[in-house]
mmCIF file of C-alpha atoms and ligand atoms in Angstrom:
data_model
loop_
_atom_site.group_PDB
_atom_site.id
_atom_site.type_symbol
_atom_site.label_atom_id
_atom_site.label_comp_id
_atom_site.label_asym_id
_atom_site.label_seq_id
_atom_site.Cartn_x
_atom_site.Cartn_y
_atom_site.Cartn_z
ATOM 1 C CA MET G 1437 -5.589 65.639 22.438
ATOM 2 C CA LEU G 1438 -6.085 65.750 26.201
ATOM 3 C CA VAL G 1439 -3.075 66.010 28.550
ATOM 4 C CA LEU G 1440 -3.746 65.204 32.214
ATOM 5 C CA HIS G 1441 -1.387 65.958 35.073
ATOM 6 C CA GLY G 1442 -2.086 64.173 38.354
ATOM 7 C CA PRO G 1443 -1.621 65.178 42.010
ATOM 8 C CA ASN G 1444 1.199 67.426 43.202
ATOM 9 C CA LEU G 1445 2.303 68.287 39.665
ATOM 10 C CA ASN G 1446 1.031 71.848 40.216
ATOM 11 C CA LEU G 1447 4.176 72.224 42.362
ATOM 12 C CA LEU G 1448 6.504 71.228 39.536
ATOM 13 C CA GLY G 1449 9.734 73.228 39.655
ATOM 14 C CA LEU G 1450 9.466 73.692 43.435
ATOM 15 C CA ARG G 1451 8.831 70.133 44.622
ATOM 16 C CA GLU G 1452 11.901 67.846 44.793
ATOM 17 C CA PRO G 1453 13.612 69.528 41.820
ATOM 18 C CA GLU G 1454 16.472 67.005 42.009
ATOM 19 C CA ILE G 1455 13.909 64.363 40.946
ATOM 20 C CA TYR G 1456 11.321 66.260 38.911
ATOM 21 C CA GLY G 1457 13.498 69.040 37.505
ATOM 22 C CA ARG G 1458 13.143 72.826 37.547
ATOM 23 C CA ASP G 1459 10.578 73.165 34.764
ATOM 24 C CA THR G 1460 7.245 74.423 36.049
ATOM 25 C CA LEU G 1461 3.873 73.052 34.981
ATOM 26 C CA ALA G 1462 3.414 76.211 32.894
ATOM 27 C CA ASP G 1463 6.713 75.408 31.091
ATOM 28 C CA VAL G 1464 5.513 71.852 30.357
ATOM 29 C CA ASP G 1465 2.153 73.063 29.044
ATOM 30 C CA ALA G 1466 3.787 75.767 26.895
ATOM 31 C CA ALA G 1467 6.156 73.202 25.351
ATOM 32 C CA LEU G 1468 3.217 70.846 24.680
ATOM 33 C CA GLU G 1469 1.228 73.631 23.024
ATOM 34 C CA GLN G 1470 4.194 74.560 20.818
ATOM 35 C CA LEU G 1471 4.692 70.938 19.744
ATOM 36 C CA ALA G 1472 0.964 70.540 19.108
ATOM 37 C CA ASP G 1473 1.137 73.576 16.764
ATOM 38 C CA GLU G 1474 4.062 71.996 14.893
ATOM 39 C CA LEU G 1475 2.173 68.698 14.565
ATOM 40 C CA GLY G 1476 -1.009 70.461 13.463
ATOM 41 C CA ILE G 1477 -3.091 69.123 16.360
ATOM 42 C CA GLU G 1478 -4.923 70.720 19.289
ATOM 43 C CA VAL G 1479 -4.066 70.049 22.890
ATOM 44 C CA ALA G 1480 -5.880 70.774 26.176
ATOM 45 C CA CYS G 1481 -3.730 70.550 29.326
ATOM 46 C CA ARG G 1482 -5.341 70.084 32.768
ATOM 47 C CA GLN G 1483 -4.033 69.350 36.254
ATOM 48 C CA SER G 1484 -5.858 68.107 39.332
ATOM 49 C CA ASN G 1485 -4.993 66.885 42.803
ATOM 50 C CA HIS G 1486 -8.320 65.040 42.952
ATOM 51 C CA GLU G 1487 -8.825 61.523 41.660
ATOM 52 C CA GLY G 1488 -12.526 62.100 40.867
ATOM 53 C CA GLU G 1489 -11.781 65.152 38.738
ATOM 54 C CA LEU G 1490 -9.213 63.227 36.663
ATOM 55 C CA ILE G 1491 -11.802 60.455 36.250
ATOM 56 C CA ASP G 1492 -14.457 62.954 35.083
ATOM 57 C CA TRP G 1493 -12.013 64.339 32.493
ATOM 58 C CA LEU G 1494 -11.283 60.834 31.193
ATOM 59 C CA HIS G 1495 -15.029 60.317 30.771
ATOM 60 C CA GLU G 1496 -15.185 63.606 28.867
ATOM 61 C CA ALA G 1497 -12.462 62.269 26.538
ATOM 62 C CA ARG G 1498 -14.988 59.706 25.211
ATOM 63 C CA GLU G 1499 -16.811 62.470 23.364
ATOM 64 C CA ARG G 1500 -14.366 65.336 23.039
ATOM 65 C CA PHE G 1501 -10.809 64.037 22.445
ATOM 66 C CA ASP G 1502 -8.989 61.632 20.127
ATOM 67 C CA GLY G 1503 -6.322 60.520 22.599
ATOM 68 C CA VAL G 1504 -4.888 61.139 26.055
ATOM 69 C CA VAL G 1505 -1.415 61.728 27.482
ATOM 70 C CA ILE G 1506 -1.560 61.190 31.237
ATOM 71 C CA ASN G 1507 0.841 61.502 34.131
ATOM 72 C CA PRO G 1508 -1.225 59.906 36.903
ATOM 73 C CA ALA G 1509 1.608 60.800 39.372
ATOM 74 C CA GLY G 1510 0.968 59.160 42.786
ATOM 75 C CA PHE G 1511 -2.310 57.604 41.541
ATOM 76 C CA THR G 1512 -0.231 55.473 39.142
ATOM 77 C CA HIS G 1513 0.616 53.173 42.020
ATOM 78 C CA THR G 1514 -2.726 53.125 43.834
ATOM 79 C CA SER G 1515 -5.781 53.841 41.720
ATOM 80 C CA VAL G 1516 -7.933 51.063 40.280
ATOM 81 C CA ALA G 1517 -10.601 53.712 39.647
ATOM 82 C CA LEU G 1518 -8.264 55.745 37.409
ATOM 83 C CA ARG G 1519 -7.271 52.593 35.530
ATOM 84 C CA ASP G 1520 -10.970 51.790 34.967
ATOM 85 C CA ALA G 1521 -11.570 55.352 33.758
ATOM 86 C CA ILE G 1522 -8.730 55.041 31.202
ATOM 87 C CA VAL G 1523 -10.422 51.902 29.854
ATOM 88 C CA ALA G 1524 -13.812 53.657 29.935
ATOM 89 C CA SER G 1525 -12.445 56.565 27.873
ATOM 90 C CA GLU G 1526 -12.118 54.149 24.912
ATOM 91 C CA LYS G 1527 -9.315 56.379 23.637
ATOM 92 C CA PRO G 1528 -5.623 55.550 23.204
ATOM 93 C CA CYS G 1529 -3.722 56.748 26.285
ATOM 94 C CA ILE G 1530 0.019 57.179 26.799
ATOM 95 C CA GLU G 1531 1.342 57.145 30.374
ATOM 96 C CA VAL G 1532 4.211 59.520 31.081
ATOM 97 C CA HIS G 1533 6.458 60.147 34.076
ATOM 98 C CA LEU G 1534 9.096 62.802 34.555
ATOM 99 C CA SER G 1535 11.298 60.479 36.599
ATOM 100 C CA ASN G 1536 12.350 56.896 35.939
ATOM 101 C CA VAL G 1537 10.182 55.249 38.587
ATOM 102 C CA HIS G 1538 12.172 52.002 38.346
ATOM 103 C CA LYS G 1539 15.234 53.774 39.771
ATOM 104 C CA ARG G 1540 13.205 54.843 42.808
ATOM 105 C CA GLU G 1541 11.373 53.233 45.771
ATOM 106 C CA VAL G 1542 9.942 49.750 45.185
ATOM 107 C CA PHE G 1543 6.339 50.944 45.704
ATOM 108 C CA ARG G 1544 6.759 53.099 42.582
ATOM 109 C CA HIS G 1545 7.726 50.103 40.447
ATOM 110 C CA THR G 1546 4.103 49.014 40.155
ATOM 111 C CA SER G 1547 1.796 50.890 37.828
ATOM 112 C CA LEU G 1548 -1.911 50.034 37.912
ATOM 113 C CA THR G 1549 -2.486 52.196 34.852
ATOM 114 C CA ALA G 1550 0.338 51.195 32.469
ATOM 115 C CA ALA G 1551 -1.277 47.948 31.304
ATOM 116 C CA VAL G 1552 -4.339 49.784 29.959
ATOM 117 C CA CYS G 1553 -2.232 52.402 28.152
ATOM 118 C CA VAL G 1554 -0.728 52.040 24.676
ATOM 119 C CA GLY G 1555 2.736 52.616 26.140
ATOM 120 C CA THR G 1556 4.750 54.461 28.767
ATOM 121 C CA VAL G 1557 7.456 57.141 28.505
ATOM 122 C CA MET G 1558 9.492 57.880 31.635
ATOM 123 C CA GLY G 1559 12.719 59.359 32.892
ATOM 124 C CA PHE G 1560 13.127 62.278 30.470
ATOM 125 C CA GLY G 1561 11.621 65.132 32.486
ATOM 126 C CA LEU G 1562 9.618 67.545 30.326
ATOM 127 C CA GLN G 1563 10.677 65.546 27.250
ATOM 128 C CA SER G 1564 8.645 62.556 28.492
ATOM 129 C CA TYR G 1565 5.485 64.576 27.806
ATOM 130 C CA LEU G 1566 6.669 65.688 24.356
ATOM 131 C CA LEU G 1567 7.598 62.122 23.386
ATOM 132 C CA GLY G 1568 4.207 60.991 24.679
ATOM 133 C CA LEU G 1569 2.404 63.592 22.553
ATOM 134 C CA ARG G 1570 4.411 62.580 19.459
ATOM 135 C CA ALA G 1571 3.570 58.922 20.143
ATOM 136 C CA ILE G 1572 -0.159 59.525 20.392
ATOM 137 C CA ALA G 1573 -0.161 61.800 17.324
ATOM 138 C CA SER G 1574 1.715 59.256 15.196
ATOM 139 C CA ARG G 1575 -0.696 56.551 16.303
ATOM 140 C CA LEU G 1576 -3.624 58.613 15.065
ATOM 141 C CA LEU G 1577 -1.846 59.746 11.880
ATOM 142 C CA PRO G 1578 -2.816 56.770 9.638
ATOM 143 C CA ALA G 1579 -6.471 57.755 10.086
ATOM 144 C CA THR G 1580 -5.577 61.309 9.038
ATOM 145 C CA LEU G 1581 -3.805 60.033 5.917
ATOM 146 C CA ALA G 1582 -6.866 57.999 5.000
ATOM 147 C CA ALA G 1583 -8.859 61.234 4.599
ATOM 148 C CA PRO G 1584 -9.082 62.830 1.123
ATOM 149 C CA ALA G 1585 -5.947 64.877 0.300
ATOM 150 C CA THR G 1586 -7.912 68.151 0.350
ATOM 151 C CA ALA G 1587 -9.045 67.459 3.928
ATOM 152 C CA ARG G 1588 -5.560 66.642 5.255
ATOM 153 C CA PRO G 1589 -3.627 69.063 7.422
ATOM 154 C CA ALA G 1590 -0.407 70.244 5.739
ATOM 155 C CA THR G 1591 1.864 68.375 8.172
ATOM 156 C CA ALA G 1592 0.153 65.035 7.553
ATOM 157 C CA ALA G 1593 0.117 65.519 3.755
ATOM 158 C CA ALA G 1594 3.859 66.224 3.835
ATOM 159 C CA ILE G 1595 4.652 62.779 5.239
ATOM 160 C CA PRO G 1596 5.421 60.391 2.360
ATOM 161 C CA VAL G 1597 3.533 57.116 2.179
ATOM 162 C CA LEU G 1598 6.078 54.384 1.451
ATOM 163 C CA PRO G 1599 5.191 52.038 -1.418
ATOM 164 C CA THR G 1600 4.460 48.436 -0.457
ATOM 165 C CA PRO G 1601 7.431 46.233 -1.521
ATOM 166 C CA PRO G 1602 6.566 43.534 -4.094
ATOM 167 C CA ALA G 1603 5.849 40.156 -2.489
ATOM 168 C CA ARG G 1604 8.859 37.786 -2.657
ATOM 169 C CA ALA G 1605 8.417 34.183 -3.689
ATOM 170 C CA SER G 1606 8.507 31.977 -0.608
ATOM 171 C CA ARG G 1607 11.022 29.110 -0.260
ATOM 172 C CA ARG G 1608 8.159 26.667 -0.642
ATOM 173 C CA THR G 1609 7.044 28.209 -3.973
ATOM 174 C CA ARG G 1610 10.629 28.319 -5.254
ATOM 175 C CA GLY G 1611 11.241 24.672 -4.234
ATOM 176 C CA SER G 1612 8.071 23.349 -5.838
ATOM 177 C CA ARG G 1613 9.149 23.998 -9.452
ATOM 178 C CA GLN G 1614 8.436 21.324 -12.106
ATOM 179 C CA PRO G 1615 11.204 18.657 -12.284
ATOM 180 C CA LYS G 1616 13.675 19.249 -15.165
ATOM 181 C CA ARG G 1617 12.881 17.376 -18.389
ATOM 182 C CA PRO G 1618 15.652 15.053 -19.617
ATOM 183 C CA ARG G 1619 17.688 16.738 -22.404
ATOM 184 C CA ARG G 1620 17.273 15.512 -25.941
ATOM 185 C CA THR G 1621 20.427 14.147 -27.480
HETATM 186 C C1 DHK H 766 5.216 61.817 39.632
HETATM 187 C C2 DHK H 766 4.822 61.627 40.916
HETATM 188 O O1 DHK H 766 4.242 62.612 41.601
HETATM 189 C C3 DHK H 766 5.100 60.372 41.637
HETATM 190 O O2 DHK H 766 4.093 60.068 42.591
HETATM 191 C C4 DHK H 766 5.304 59.199 40.708
HETATM 192 C C5 DHK H 766 5.753 60.728 38.799
HETATM 193 C C6 DHK H 766 6.271 59.558 39.585
HETATM 194 C C7 DHK H 766 6.716 61.266 37.757
HETATM 195 O O3 DHK H 766 7.889 60.873 37.714
HETATM 196 O O4 DHK H 766 6.291 62.087 36.945
HETATM 197 O O5 DHK H 766 5.770 58.105 41.446
#
């Protein structure tokens, strides 16, 4: 899984801590790596202040990653090119934000990238990233379960597959019974 941090997130912990919290980028990446271990998946975390570099990494995801967790930061509200690159990755992407952007300035209420992502997690600080990673992993899990049992990672094999409930007769079927025969006397 690829995790991308957008511009200014290298200053996490120092920059506006009342909004973004005191966790540093290294703390976020360490927590993501620990969760990835627990889930039995691999994660690569990268940060850039440059739109083109984030776009190049999304292109790389086409060949090298199964899914993407992305905090596009300021580019969320401005970048058509980043949105196009998410589509071009042809991989499921989850958008995450540390802060709840809807509680902030109006210009942050618009996301150009959210509509091309599977979903968005925001407002939970470092936890937004962890929830995003869980979301992308669970989305890819059915494919893992489809693999032969011997090829499954232990964590995936441990998750029970619920049996399909038996189909219930519909109202229409129940109502279309044969009319009762008159009783013999
Ligand atoms: C981070 C930023 O840097 C802002 O530009 C976004 C986002 C919000 C966040 O909450 O993680 O508006």
